[in-house]
């Protein structure tokens, strides 16, 4: 984890590029479609409400030129009642709009979040290797919230205010076109300024959101790695890293705020000046007698009514920009290819000559787990580096247990990850009972193969639930048996037995306890093939012996590949394979390899290979 300095360079932090905000936002349509009726209905209601506000000045004009000028109190009361009714109706309609959009938009947000989550689960491990979790987290939370807010508010009000402004200017021009033109003078420079502002704002908005993602990553790592941070006394450097990043976010936010402030100042001042000019001009003309006082009152109050729709355009556009950026960030993830789509299109590898034709069928003598010329390169490996695995040939016979031994970093974990297809082989193939793993459906493969990794991953669920994750249809009986095999009887001593919550990542358990639960999860489904990556490393010698004794029973009935570092684990196996420089350098019994391979001897004894060379 990045305890000290900068966050990992991520695709998620991609440089902002120019693209049309409208095009981005249009991609939301599939999600909005189901609620379109309500959304359009709400927009319609808001348009009516807003235009109702425009009628108020006309009533005022009628009152000023009619009842007020003629000193007719009845007429004034009537006008007052009319104004009250209009105001109430306007308020009621805006309330109705709110009610119309609230629930459907919450469901849009939920649907998008569910899609994102589903997609993240289907993306290959290599995707998650590249993306920082904070970037994904911030997309699932902040960005989706921005989108909901956009759909609820700016989207409607851009339409509503647009219509209101058009209608308002129509009224203004029809009342007194010269004064109307005076008000329209600032429109052109405003539009130019807005479009200039939009491009610059888009860049800053994207930067803020990406930096927030990085910040989320640092916070997440700091919380998950709190033991390391405390253990190494790294609070200061961790806090520095956090401060540096949040300082960055802050200064970008400030840049964003300054941009907003500038544009807003212009948007507020220009119309204000225009209204002032119109007021002076209008007053002069009323004094001259070529304009009625009522018309001037109506004109000015219409202009004032339009002030809010015009002024709001600035931040409505800004919110839309934020939403467009959020949409881009959302679809950055959604556009990543899920694993299945990629492998489905991969043609089946050519068969070796002399092999039976009926692919996919179990064949005699072909059983077990077989690696054939398997080569693997990590997608993000530096170019020119030799592949981690280059030409691995290995056959584990049905029912056999094979230990996999190799120096650290030799590719053992990588090899085991290929069997459940967490990564795809780049060349060669892997077969289970003669069937190419790429020809099996994910479900079939999962039912056949169970895995336990070096890092035992537990979820914040009960101990029992964590184990039962290993099999779709296992019940209480299987659970108890699996716990017994994995020597995880400690579970029964927990406060609520198998129903005890193990906390986030199972951190309330010891390392060895976590490993044993992970092991129980691997064996609970009674899989045909078992792939264990150094599953006993955290156990004390005594517990290891117990687990091994129990595991021996399971291994007797399964075909297993077990990564081992210690002689005691190796002894569980029928044969041992030595992985060296990306190839299987030797296969044989423990005794034979001890005799014949200096490298194996050194790995098992910890001696230097040279020393071992001399002994018989
Ligand atoms: N996600 C990854 N992306 C790029 N390279 C990786 C990735 N994971 C592992 N590697 C590289 O692949 C090589 C093999 O790693 P692997 O984890 O398979 O070794 P290992 O044999 O399991 O080692 P150990 O005994 O320490 O567990 C290493 O050089 C490692 O740096
Ligand atoms: Mg490993």
Coordinates of C-alpha atoms and ligand atoms in Angstrom, one line a residue:
X1 CA 0.0 0.0 0.0
X2 CA 1.1 3.5 -0.7
X3 CA 1.8 4.5 2.9
X4 CA 3.8 7.5 2.1
X5 CA 3.7 9.2 -1.2
X6 CA 1.5 9.7 -4.3
X7 CA -1.4 7.4 -5.2
X8 CA -1.0 4.9 -7.9
X9 CA -1.2 6.3 -11.4
X10 CA -4.5 5.2 -12.6
X11 CA -6.5 5.0 -15.7
X12 CA -9.2 6.4 -13.5
X13 CA -7.2 9.6 -13.3
X14 CA -7.2 9.9 -17.0
X15 CA -6.4 13.4 -18.3
X16 CA -9.5 15.4 -19.0
X17 CA -10.2 15.4 -22.7
X18 CA -12.6 17.6 -24.5
X19 CA -15.9 16.1 -25.4
X20 CA -19.4 17.4 -25.7
X21 CA -21.4 17.5 -22.4
X22 CA -24.6 16.9 -24.3
X23 CA -23.3 13.8 -25.9
X24 CA -22.1 12.5 -22.5
X25 CA -25.5 13.2 -20.9
X26 CA -27.4 11.6 -23.7
X27 CA -25.9 8.3 -22.6
X28 CA -28.1 8.5 -19.5
X29 CA -31.2 8.0 -21.6
X30 CA -31.5 4.2 -21.2
X31 CA -31.7 4.7 -17.4
X32 CA -34.0 7.7 -17.7
X33 CA -36.3 6.0 -20.2
X34 CA -38.4 4.1 -17.7
X35 CA -39.2 7.2 -15.8
X36 CA -39.5 9.5 -18.8
X37 CA -43.3 10.0 -18.4
X38 CA -42.9 11.4 -14.9
X39 CA -39.9 13.4 -15.7
X40 CA -41.5 15.0 -18.7
X41 CA -44.7 15.5 -16.8
X42 CA -42.7 17.2 -14.0
X43 CA -41.0 19.5 -16.5
X44 CA -44.3 20.4 -18.1
X45 CA -45.8 21.2 -14.7
X46 CA -42.8 23.4 -13.9
X47 CA -43.1 25.2 -17.2
X48 CA -46.7 26.0 -16.5
X49 CA -45.8 27.1 -13.0
X50 CA -43.0 29.3 -14.2
X51 CA -45.1 30.9 -16.9
X52 CA -47.8 31.5 -14.4
X53 CA -45.3 33.8 -12.7
X54 CA -45.1 35.8 -15.9
X55 CA -48.9 36.4 -15.8
X56 CA -48.5 38.3 -12.5
X57 CA -47.0 41.4 -14.1
X58 CA -49.8 41.5 -16.6
X59 CA -52.3 41.5 -13.8
X60 CA -50.3 44.3 -12.2
X61 CA -50.4 46.3 -15.4
X62 CA -54.2 45.9 -15.5
X63 CA -54.5 47.0 -11.9
X64 CA -52.2 50.1 -12.4
X65 CA -53.8 51.2 -15.6
X66 CA -57.4 50.2 -14.5
X67 CA -58.6 50.2 -10.9
X68 CA -55.7 52.1 -9.4
X69 CA -55.8 54.9 -12.0
X70 CA -59.6 55.1 -11.7
X71 CA -59.6 54.8 -7.9
X72 CA -61.8 51.7 -7.9
X73 CA -61.2 49.7 -4.6
X74 CA -63.3 46.7 -5.8
X75 CA -61.1 46.3 -8.8
X76 CA -58.0 46.5 -6.5
X77 CA -59.4 43.8 -4.3
X78 CA -60.2 41.6 -7.3
X79 CA -56.7 42.1 -8.7
X80 CA -55.2 41.3 -5.3
X81 CA -57.2 38.1 -5.0
X82 CA -56.1 37.1 -8.6
X83 CA -52.5 37.7 -7.7
X84 CA -52.9 35.6 -4.5
X85 CA -54.5 32.8 -6.5
X86 CA -51.8 32.9 -9.1
X87 CA -49.0 32.8 -6.5
X88 CA -50.7 29.9 -4.6
X89 CA -51.1 27.9 -7.9
X90 CA -47.5 28.5 -8.8
X91 CA -46.3 27.2 -5.4
X92 CA -48.6 24.2 -5.6
X93 CA -47.4 23.3 -9.1
X94 CA -43.7 23.5 -8.0
X95 CA -44.6 21.2 -5.1
X96 CA -46.3 18.8 -7.5
X97 CA -43.2 18.7 -9.6
X98 CA -41.0 17.8 -6.6
X99 CA -43.4 15.0 -5.7
X100 CA -43.4 13.7 -9.3
X101 CA -39.6 13.5 -9.7
X102 CA -38.5 12.4 -6.2
X103 CA -39.2 8.7 -6.2
X104 CA -38.4 7.8 -9.8
X105 CA -35.1 9.5 -9.7
X106 CA -34.1 7.6 -6.6
X107 CA -34.8 4.5 -8.6
X108 CA -32.7 5.7 -11.5
X109 CA -29.8 6.2 -9.2
X110 CA -30.3 2.8 -7.6
X111 CA -30.5 1.1 -11.0
X112 CA -27.3 2.7 -12.2
X113 CA -25.5 1.8 -9.0
X114 CA -26.7 -1.8 -9.2
X115 CA -25.5 -2.0 -12.8
X116 CA -22.1 -0.6 -11.9
X117 CA -21.8 -3.1 -9.1
X118 CA -22.8 -6.0 -11.3
X119 CA -20.4 -4.8 -13.9
X120 CA -17.5 -4.5 -11.4
X121 CA -18.1 -8.0 -10.3
X122 CA -17.9 -9.3 -13.9
X123 CA -14.8 -7.3 -14.9
X124 CA -11.6 -9.4 -15.0
X125 CA -9.1 -9.4 -12.2
X126 CA -6.7 -7.6 -14.5
X127 CA -9.1 -4.6 -14.5
X128 CA -9.1 -4.5 -10.7
X129 CA -5.3 -4.8 -10.7
X130 CA -5.2 -1.5 -12.7
X131 CA -7.9 0.5 -11.0
X132 CA -7.6 2.0 -7.5
X133 CA -10.6 1.0 -5.4
X134 CA -11.1 4.6 -4.3
X135 CA -11.7 5.6 -7.9
X136 CA -14.4 2.9 -8.2
X137 CA -15.9 3.8 -4.9
X138 CA -16.2 7.5 -5.7
X139 CA -17.9 6.7 -9.0
X140 CA -20.5 4.5 -7.2
X141 CA -21.2 7.2 -4.7
X142 CA -20.3 10.9 -5.5
X143 CA -20.7 10.7 -9.2
X144 CA -24.1 8.9 -9.0
X145 CA -25.3 11.4 -6.5
X146 CA -24.3 14.2 -8.9
X147 CA -26.3 12.5 -11.6
X148 CA -29.4 12.2 -9.5
X149 CA -29.2 15.8 -8.6
X150 CA -28.8 16.7 -12.2
X151 CA -31.8 14.8 -13.3
X152 CA -33.9 16.2 -10.4
X153 CA -33.0 19.8 -10.8
X154 CA -30.7 21.3 -13.6
X155 CA -32.2 19.1 -16.3
X156 CA -35.7 20.3 -15.7
X157 CA -34.8 23.9 -14.9
X158 CA -32.6 24.3 -18.0
X159 CA -35.8 23.5 -20.0
X160 CA -38.1 25.5 -17.7
X161 CA -35.9 28.5 -17.5
X162 CA -35.2 28.4 -21.2
X163 CA -39.0 28.4 -22.0
X164 CA -39.6 31.1 -19.3
X165 CA -36.9 33.3 -20.8
X166 CA -38.3 33.0 -24.3
X167 CA -41.9 33.6 -23.2
X168 CA -40.8 36.5 -21.0
X169 CA -38.9 38.2 -23.8
X170 CA -41.9 37.6 -26.0
X171 CA -44.1 39.5 -23.5
X172 CA -41.5 42.2 -23.0
X173 CA -41.1 42.8 -26.8
X174 CA -44.9 42.8 -27.3
X175 CA -45.3 45.3 -24.4
X176 CA -42.7 47.7 -25.6
X177 CA -40.2 46.5 -28.1
X178 CA -37.6 49.3 -27.8
X179 CA -37.2 48.6 -24.0
X180 CA -37.3 44.9 -24.8
X181 CA -34.3 45.3 -27.2
X182 CA -32.4 47.2 -24.5
X183 CA -32.8 44.2 -22.2
X184 CA -31.7 41.8 -24.9
X185 CA -28.4 43.6 -25.6
X186 CA -26.4 41.6 -23.0
X187 CA -27.7 38.3 -24.3
X188 CA -25.1 37.9 -27.0
X189 CA -21.9 38.6 -24.9
X190 CA -23.4 36.4 -22.2
X191 CA -23.8 33.5 -24.5
X192 CA -20.3 33.8 -25.8
X193 CA -19.0 34.0 -22.2
X194 CA -21.0 31.0 -21.2
X195 CA -19.7 28.8 -23.9
X196 CA -16.1 29.9 -23.1
X197 CA -16.7 29.2 -19.5
X198 CA -18.2 25.7 -20.2
X199 CA -15.0 24.4 -21.8
X200 CA -12.8 25.6 -19.0
X201 CA -15.2 24.5 -16.3
X202 CA -15.4 21.0 -17.9
X203 CA -11.7 20.5 -17.4
X204 CA -11.7 21.6 -13.8
X205 CA -14.7 19.6 -13.0
X206 CA -13.1 16.4 -14.3
X207 CA -9.9 17.1 -12.4
X208 CA -11.8 17.6 -9.1
X209 CA -13.7 14.4 -9.5
X210 CA -10.6 12.4 -10.4
X211 CA -8.7 13.9 -7.5
X212 CA -11.6 13.1 -5.1
X213 CA -11.3 9.5 -6.3
X214 CA -7.6 9.5 -5.5
X215 CA -8.3 11.0 -2.1
X216 CA -10.9 8.2 -1.5
X217 CA -8.2 5.7 -2.2
X218 CA -5.8 7.2 0.3
X219 CA -8.4 7.3 3.0
X220 CA -9.4 3.7 2.2
X221 CA -5.9 2.5 2.3
X222 CA -5.2 4.4 5.5
X223 CA -8.2 2.8 7.2
X224 CA -7.6 -0.7 5.9
X225 CA -3.9 -0.5 6.6
X226 CA -4.3 1.2 10.0
X227 CA -2.3 -1.6 11.6
X228 CA 0.7 -1.0 9.4
X229 CA 0.4 2.7 9.8
X230 CA 0.4 2.4 13.5
X231 CA 2.9 -0.4 13.6
X232 CA 5.5 1.6 11.7
X233 CA 4.5 4.9 13.3
X234 CA 3.7 6.3 9.8
X235 CA 0.9 8.6 11.0
X236 CA 2.9 11.7 10.0
X237 CA 3.8 10.6 6.5
X238 CA 0.4 9.2 5.9
X239 CA -1.2 12.4 7.1
X240 CA 1.2 14.4 4.9
X241 CA 0.2 12.3 1.9
X242 CA -3.4 12.9 2.8
X243 CA -2.9 16.6 3.3
X244 CA -1.1 17.0 0.0
X245 CA -3.9 15.4 -1.8
X246 CA -6.7 17.2 -0.1
X247 CA -4.7 20.4 -0.6
X248 CA -4.8 19.6 -4.3
X249 CA -8.5 18.9 -4.3
X250 CA -9.0 22.1 -2.4
X251 CA -7.1 24.3 -4.8
X252 CA -8.9 22.7 -7.8
X253 CA -12.2 23.3 -6.0
X254 CA -11.1 26.9 -5.5
X255 CA -10.3 27.2 -9.2
X256 CA -13.7 25.9 -9.9
X257 CA -15.3 28.3 -7.5
X258 CA -13.4 31.3 -9.0
X259 CA -14.6 30.3 -12.5
X260 CA -18.1 30.1 -11.2
X261 CA -17.8 33.4 -9.4
X262 CA -16.6 35.2 -12.5
X263 CA -19.3 33.9 -14.7
X264 CA -21.9 34.5 -12.1
X265 CA -20.8 38.0 -11.5
X266 CA -21.1 38.7 -15.2
X267 CA -24.5 36.9 -15.4
X268 CA -25.8 39.0 -12.5
X269 CA -24.3 42.3 -13.5
X270 CA -25.0 42.6 -17.2
X271 CA -28.8 42.0 -16.9
X272 CA -28.9 44.3 -13.9
X273 CA -27.3 47.1 -15.9
X274 CA -29.7 46.4 -18.7
X275 CA -32.7 46.7 -16.3
X276 CA -31.3 49.9 -14.9
X277 CA -31.0 51.4 -18.4
X278 CA -34.5 50.3 -19.3
X279 CA -35.8 51.8 -16.1
X280 CA -34.3 55.2 -16.8
X281 CA -35.4 55.1 -20.4
X282 CA -38.9 54.0 -19.5
X283 CA -39.3 56.6 -16.8
X284 CA -38.3 59.3 -19.2
X285 CA -40.9 58.1 -21.7
X286 CA -43.6 57.8 -19.0
X287 CA -42.8 61.5 -18.1
X288 CA -43.0 62.4 -21.8
X289 CA -46.4 60.7 -21.8
X290 CA -45.7 58.2 -24.6
X291 CA -45.8 55.2 -22.3
X292 CA -48.4 54.3 -19.7
X293 CA -47.3 53.8 -16.0
X294 CA -48.9 50.4 -16.0
X295 CA -46.9 49.2 -19.0
X296 CA -43.7 50.3 -17.3
X297 CA -44.6 48.5 -14.1
X298 CA -45.6 45.4 -16.0
X299 CA -42.4 45.7 -18.1
X300 CA -40.1 46.1 -15.1
X301 CA -41.7 43.4 -13.0
X302 CA -41.5 41.0 -16.0
X303 CA -37.9 41.8 -16.3
X304 CA -37.4 41.2 -12.6
X305 CA -39.3 37.9 -12.8
X306 CA -36.8 36.9 -15.5
X307 CA -33.9 37.7 -13.4
X308 CA -33.9 34.4 -11.6
X309 CA -34.2 32.2 -14.7
X310 CA -31.3 34.1 -16.3
X311 CA -29.1 34.2 -13.3
X312 CA -29.6 30.5 -12.5
X313 CA -28.3 29.6 -16.0
X314 CA -24.8 29.9 -14.7
X315 CA -24.9 27.3 -12.0
X316 CA -27.4 25.2 -13.9
X317 CA -24.8 24.9 -16.7
X318 CA -22.1 24.2 -14.1
X319 CA -24.2 21.5 -12.5
X320 CA -24.8 20.0 -15.9
X321 CA -21.1 20.0 -16.6
X322 CA -20.5 18.2 -13.3
X323 CA -23.1 15.7 -14.3
X324 CA -21.5 15.2 -17.7
X325 CA -18.2 14.6 -16.1
X326 CA -19.8 12.2 -13.7
X327 CA -21.5 10.4 -16.6
X328 CA -18.1 10.1 -18.4
X329 CA -16.5 8.7 -15.2
X330 CA -19.4 6.2 -14.8
X331 CA -19.2 5.0 -18.4
X332 CA -15.4 4.8 -18.2
X333 CA -16.0 1.8 -15.9
X334 CA -19.1 0.5 -17.7
X335 CA -17.3 0.5 -21.0
X336 CA -14.6 -1.7 -19.8
X337 CA -15.0 -5.2 -21.3
X338 CA -16.2 -7.8 -18.9
X339 CA -14.2 -11.0 -19.0
X340 CA -16.8 -13.2 -20.6
X341 CA -17.3 -11.1 -23.7
X342 CA -13.5 -11.2 -24.3
X343 CA -13.0 -14.9 -23.9
X344 CA -16.2 -15.9 -25.8
X345 CA -14.7 -14.3 -28.8
X346 CA -11.4 -16.1 -28.4
X347 CA -11.2 -18.9 -30.8
X348 CA -10.6 -22.4 -29.3
X349 CA -6.9 -23.1 -29.3
X350 CA -5.8 -25.6 -32.0
X351 CA -5.6 -29.2 -30.9
X352 CA -2.3 -31.1 -30.8
X353 CA -2.1 -33.7 -33.6
X354 CA -3.0 -37.2 -32.5
X355 CA -5.5 -35.9 -30.0
X356 CA -9.1 -37.2 -30.1
X357 CA -11.5 -35.0 -32.0
X358 CA -14.4 -34.9 -29.6
X359 CA -13.5 -31.8 -27.7
X360 CA -15.3 -31.1 -24.5
X361 CA -15.9 -34.8 -23.8
X362 CA -14.0 -36.7 -21.1
X363 CA -11.4 -38.9 -22.5
X364 CA -9.6 -42.0 -21.2
X365 CA -6.1 -41.2 -19.9
X366 CA -6.8 -37.5 -20.3
X367 CA -8.3 -37.0 -16.9
X368 CA -7.0 -34.8 -14.2
X369 CA -5.6 -31.3 -14.4
X370 CA -3.3 -30.7 -17.3
X371 CA -1.3 -27.6 -18.3
X372 CA -0.1 -27.7 -21.9
X373 CA 2.5 -25.3 -23.0
X374 CA 0.9 -22.6 -20.8
X375 CA 2.4 -19.2 -21.2
X376 CA 1.2 -16.1 -19.3
X377 CA 2.1 -12.4 -19.4
X378 CA 0.5 -9.9 -17.2
X379 CA -1.2 -7.2 -19.3
X380 CA 0.6 -4.4 -17.5
X381 CA 4.1 -6.1 -17.4
X382 CA 6.8 -3.9 -18.8
X383 CA 7.5 -4.6 -22.5
X384 CA 10.6 -6.8 -23.1
X385 CA 10.2 -8.6 -19.8
X386 CA 10.1 -12.4 -20.2
X387 CA 6.7 -13.9 -19.5
X388 CA 6.0 -15.0 -15.9
X389 CA 5.2 -18.4 -17.2
X390 CA 6.6 -19.7 -20.5
X391 CA 5.7 -23.2 -21.5
X392 CA 4.4 -24.9 -18.4
X393 CA 3.6 -28.5 -19.0
X394 CA 2.2 -30.4 -16.1
X395 CA -0.2 -33.3 -15.6
X396 CA -1.8 -33.9 -12.3
X397 CA -3.5 -37.3 -12.5
X398 CA -7.0 -37.8 -11.3
X399 CA -7.0 -38.2 -7.5
X400 CA -3.4 -37.1 -7.3
X401 CA -2.1 -34.3 -5.1
X402 CA 0.7 -32.3 -6.7
X403 CA 2.7 -29.9 -4.7
X404 CA 4.0 -26.8 -6.5
X405 CA 7.3 -25.5 -5.3
X406 CA 9.4 -22.6 -6.5
X407 CA 11.4 -19.6 -5.4
X408 CA 9.4 -16.6 -4.3
X409 CA 8.2 -14.6 -7.3
X410 CA 8.6 -17.7 -9.6
X411 CA 5.0 -17.5 -10.6
X412 CA 3.2 -20.1 -8.4
X413 CA 0.4 -17.8 -7.4
X414 CA 0.0 -16.8 -11.1
X415 CA -0.2 -20.4 -12.2
X416 CA -2.9 -21.2 -9.6
X417 CA -4.9 -18.2 -10.6
X418 CA -5.1 -19.5 -14.2
X419 CA -7.1 -22.5 -13.3
X420 CA -10.2 -20.7 -12.0
X421 CA -9.6 -18.3 -14.9
X422 CA -8.9 -15.2 -12.8
X423 CA -6.5 -14.5 -15.6
X424 CA -6.5 -16.0 -19.1
X425 CA -3.6 -17.9 -20.4
X426 CA -1.8 -16.0 -23.2
X427 CA -0.7 -19.3 -24.9
X428 CA -1.3 -23.0 -24.5
X429 CA -4.2 -24.4 -22.6
X430 CA -5.4 -25.9 -19.3
X431 CA -7.7 -28.9 -19.3
X432 CA -9.8 -30.5 -16.6
X433 CA -10.6 -34.1 -17.3
X434 CA -9.7 -33.4 -20.9
X435 CA -12.0 -30.4 -21.3
X436 CA -10.5 -27.1 -22.1
X437 CA -11.3 -24.7 -19.3
X438 CA -12.2 -22.0 -21.9
X439 CA -14.9 -24.4 -23.2
X440 CA -16.5 -24.7 -19.8
X441 CA -19.1 -22.2 -18.7
X442 CA -18.2 -20.1 -15.7
X443 CA -20.7 -22.0 -13.6
X444 CA -19.3 -25.4 -14.6
X445 CA -15.8 -24.3 -13.9
X446 CA -16.7 -22.9 -10.5
X447 CA -18.5 -26.1 -9.5
X448 CA -15.4 -28.2 -10.6
X449 CA -12.6 -26.1 -9.1
X450 CA -12.3 -24.6 -5.6
X451 CA -9.5 -22.3 -4.5
X452 CA -7.9 -20.9 -1.4
X453 CA -5.4 -18.1 -1.8
X454 CA -2.4 -17.0 0.2
X455 CA -4.3 -14.0 1.5
X456 CA -7.4 -15.5 3.1
X457 CA -10.2 -13.1 2.2
X458 CA -13.2 -13.1 4.4
X459 CA -16.3 -10.9 4.1
X460 CA -18.2 -9.1 6.8
X461 CA -20.7 -11.9 7.3
X462 CA -20.9 -14.8 9.8
X463 CA -18.3 -17.4 9.9
X464 CA -20.7 -20.0 8.6
X465 CA -21.7 -17.7 5.7
X466 CA -18.1 -17.2 4.8
X467 CA -17.5 -20.9 4.5
X468 CA -20.8 -21.6 2.7
X469 CA -19.8 -19.1 0.0
X470 CA -17.7 -22.0 -1.3
X471 CA -20.6 -24.0 -2.5
X472 CA -24.0 -23.0 -4.0
X473 CA -26.0 -25.8 -2.4
X474 CA -24.1 -26.8 0.7
X475 CA -26.0 -27.1 4.0
X476 CA -25.3 -27.4 7.7
X477 CA -23.9 -30.9 7.4
X478 CA -21.3 -29.9 4.7
X479 CA -20.5 -26.8 6.8
X480 CA -19.6 -28.9 9.9
X481 CA -17.6 -31.3 7.9
X482 CA -15.6 -28.6 6.1
X483 CA -14.9 -26.9 9.5
X484 CA -13.6 -30.2 10.7
X485 CA -11.4 -30.9 7.7
X486 CA -9.9 -27.4 8.0
X487 CA -9.5 -27.8 11.7
X488 CA -11.6 -24.8 12.2
X489 CA -13.4 -26.0 15.3
X490 CA -12.5 -22.8 17.0
X491 CA -15.6 -21.5 15.3
X492 CA -17.8 -23.4 17.7
X493 CA -16.1 -21.7 20.6
X494 CA -17.0 -18.2 19.2
X495 CA -19.8 -16.4 21.1
X496 CA -22.4 -17.4 18.6
X497 CA -20.7 -20.4 17.0
X498 CA -21.0 -20.4 13.2
X499 CA -23.4 -17.4 13.4
X500 CA -20.7 -15.1 14.8
X501 CA -20.0 -12.1 12.6
X502 CA -16.3 -12.1 11.7
X503 CA -16.2 -8.3 10.9
X504 CA -14.8 -6.6 7.9
X505 CA -12.2 -8.8 6.3
X506 CA -12.5 -11.1 9.2
X507 CA -10.1 -9.0 11.1
X508 CA -11.6 -10.1 14.4
X509 CA -9.9 -13.5 13.8
X510 CA -6.3 -14.5 13.9
X511 CA -4.3 -15.0 10.7
X512 CA -4.4 -18.8 11.2
X513 CA -8.1 -18.8 11.9
X514 CA -8.8 -16.8 8.8
X515 CA -6.7 -19.2 6.8
X516 CA -8.6 -22.2 8.2
X517 CA -12.0 -20.6 7.3
X518 CA -10.7 -19.9 3.8
X519 CA -9.6 -23.5 3.6
X520 CA -13.0 -24.7 4.8
X521 CA -14.6 -22.6 2.1
X522 CA -12.5 -24.3 -0.5
X523 CA -13.4 -27.8 0.6
X524 CA -17.1 -27.3 1.6
X525 CA -18.4 -28.1 -1.9
X526 CA -16.4 -31.3 -2.2
X527 CA -14.9 -30.0 -5.4
X528 CA -13.3 -32.4 -8.0
X529 CA -10.3 -30.1 -8.3
X530 CA -8.7 -28.2 -5.5
X531 CA -6.2 -25.4 -6.0
X532 CA -4.6 -24.2 -2.8
X533 CA -2.0 -21.4 -2.7
X534 CA 0.1 -22.0 0.3
X535 CA -3.0 -22.5 2.5
X536 CA -1.2 -23.4 5.7
X537 CA 1.5 -20.7 5.9
X538 CA 0.0 -19.0 9.0
X539 CA -0.5 -22.1 11.1
X540 CA 1.6 -23.2 14.0
X541 CA 3.4 -26.6 13.5
X542 CA 0.9 -28.3 15.7
X543 CA -2.3 -27.0 14.0
X544 CA -0.6 -27.5 10.6
X545 CA -0.2 -31.2 11.4
X546 CA -3.8 -31.4 12.4
X547 CA -5.0 -29.7 9.2
X548 CA -2.8 -31.8 7.1
X549 CA -4.1 -35.0 8.7
X550 CA -7.7 -33.9 7.9
X551 CA -6.8 -32.5 4.5
X552 CA -5.2 -35.8 3.6
X553 CA -8.7 -37.3 3.6
X554 CA -10.1 -34.6 1.3
X555 CA -7.1 -34.8 -0.9
X556 CA -7.5 -38.5 -1.3
X557 CA -10.7 -38.0 -3.3
X558 CA -9.8 -34.8 -5.2
X559 CA -7.3 -33.8 -7.7
X560 CA -5.3 -31.1 -6.1
X561 CA -2.5 -28.6 -6.8
X562 CA -1.1 -27.3 -3.6
X563 CA 1.5 -24.5 -3.5
X564 CA 4.0 -25.3 -0.8
X565 CA 6.9 -23.6 0.9
X566 CA 7.5 -26.0 3.7
X567 CA 8.6 -29.6 3.6
X568 CA 5.7 -30.5 5.9
X569 CA 3.2 -29.3 3.3
X570 CA 5.1 -30.9 0.5
X571 CA 4.8 -34.2 2.3
X572 CA 1.0 -34.1 1.8
X573 CA 1.5 -34.5 -1.9
X574 CA 2.0 -37.6 -4.0
X575 CA 4.4 -35.8 -6.3
X576 CA 6.1 -32.4 -6.4
X577 CA 6.6 -30.0 -9.3
X578 CA 9.4 -27.5 -9.3
X579 CA 8.6 -24.2 -11.0
X580 CA 11.7 -22.4 -12.1
X581 CA 12.2 -19.6 -14.6
X582 CA 8.6 -19.9 -15.9
X583 CA 8.8 -23.6 -16.6
X584 CA 8.3 -26.8 -14.7
X585 CA 12.0 -27.8 -14.2
X586 CA 11.4 -31.1 -12.5
X587 CA 8.5 -33.4 -11.4
X588 CA 8.8 -36.3 -9.1
X589 CA 8.5 -37.5 -5.5
X590 CA 9.9 -35.4 -2.7
X591 CA 12.7 -37.9 -2.2
X592 CA 13.6 -38.1 -5.8
X593 CA 13.7 -34.3 -6.2
X594 CA 15.8 -34.0 -3.1
X595 CA 18.2 -36.4 -4.7
X596 CA 18.2 -35.0 -8.2
X597 CA 17.6 -31.3 -8.0
X598 CA 20.0 -28.9 -6.3
X599 CA 17.5 -26.1 -6.6
X600 CA 14.8 -28.1 -4.9
X601 CA 17.2 -29.1 -2.2
X602 CA 18.1 -25.5 -1.5
X603 CA 14.4 -24.4 -1.5
X604 CA 13.5 -27.1 1.0
X605 CA 16.5 -26.8 3.3
X606 CA 17.2 -23.1 3.0
X607 CA 20.8 -23.9 2.0
X608 CA 22.5 -22.3 -0.9
X609 CA 22.3 -24.4 -4.1
X610 CA 26.1 -24.4 -4.4
X611 CA 26.4 -26.1 -1.0
X612 CA 24.0 -28.8 -1.9
X613 CA 25.7 -29.5 -5.2
X614 CA 28.6 -31.3 -3.5
X615 CA 26.5 -33.7 -1.4
X616 CA 25.3 -37.0 -2.9
Ligands
LIG1 N1 -1.1 -8.4 -11.0 C1 0.2 -8.4 -11.5 N2 0.6 -7.6 -12.4 C2 1.9 -7.7 -12.9 N3 2.8 -8.5 -12.4 C3 2.5 -9.3 -11.4 C4 1.2 -9.3 -10.9 N4 1.1 -10.3 -9.9 C5 2.3 -10.8 -9.9 N5 3.2 -10.3 -10.8 C6 4.6 -10.6 -11.0 O1 4.6 -12.0 -11.4 C7 5.7 -12.7 -10.9 C8 5.2 -13.9 -10.2 O2 4.4 -13.6 -9.1 P1 3.7 -14.7 -8.2 O3 2.8 -14.0 -7.2 O4 3.0 -15.7 -9.1 O5 4.9 -15.4 -7.5 P2 4.8 -16.5 -6.4 O6 5.6 -17.7 -7.0 O7 3.5 -16.9 -6.0 O8 5.7 -15.9 -5.2 P3 5.5 -16.2 -3.6 O9 6.1 -17.5 -3.3 O10 6.2 -15.0 -3.0 O11 4.0 -16.2 -3.3 C9 6.4 -11.7 -9.9 O12 7.5 -11.2 -10.6 C10 5.4 -10.6 -9.8 O13 6.1 -9.3 -9.7
LIG2 MG1 2.5 -16.6 -4.3

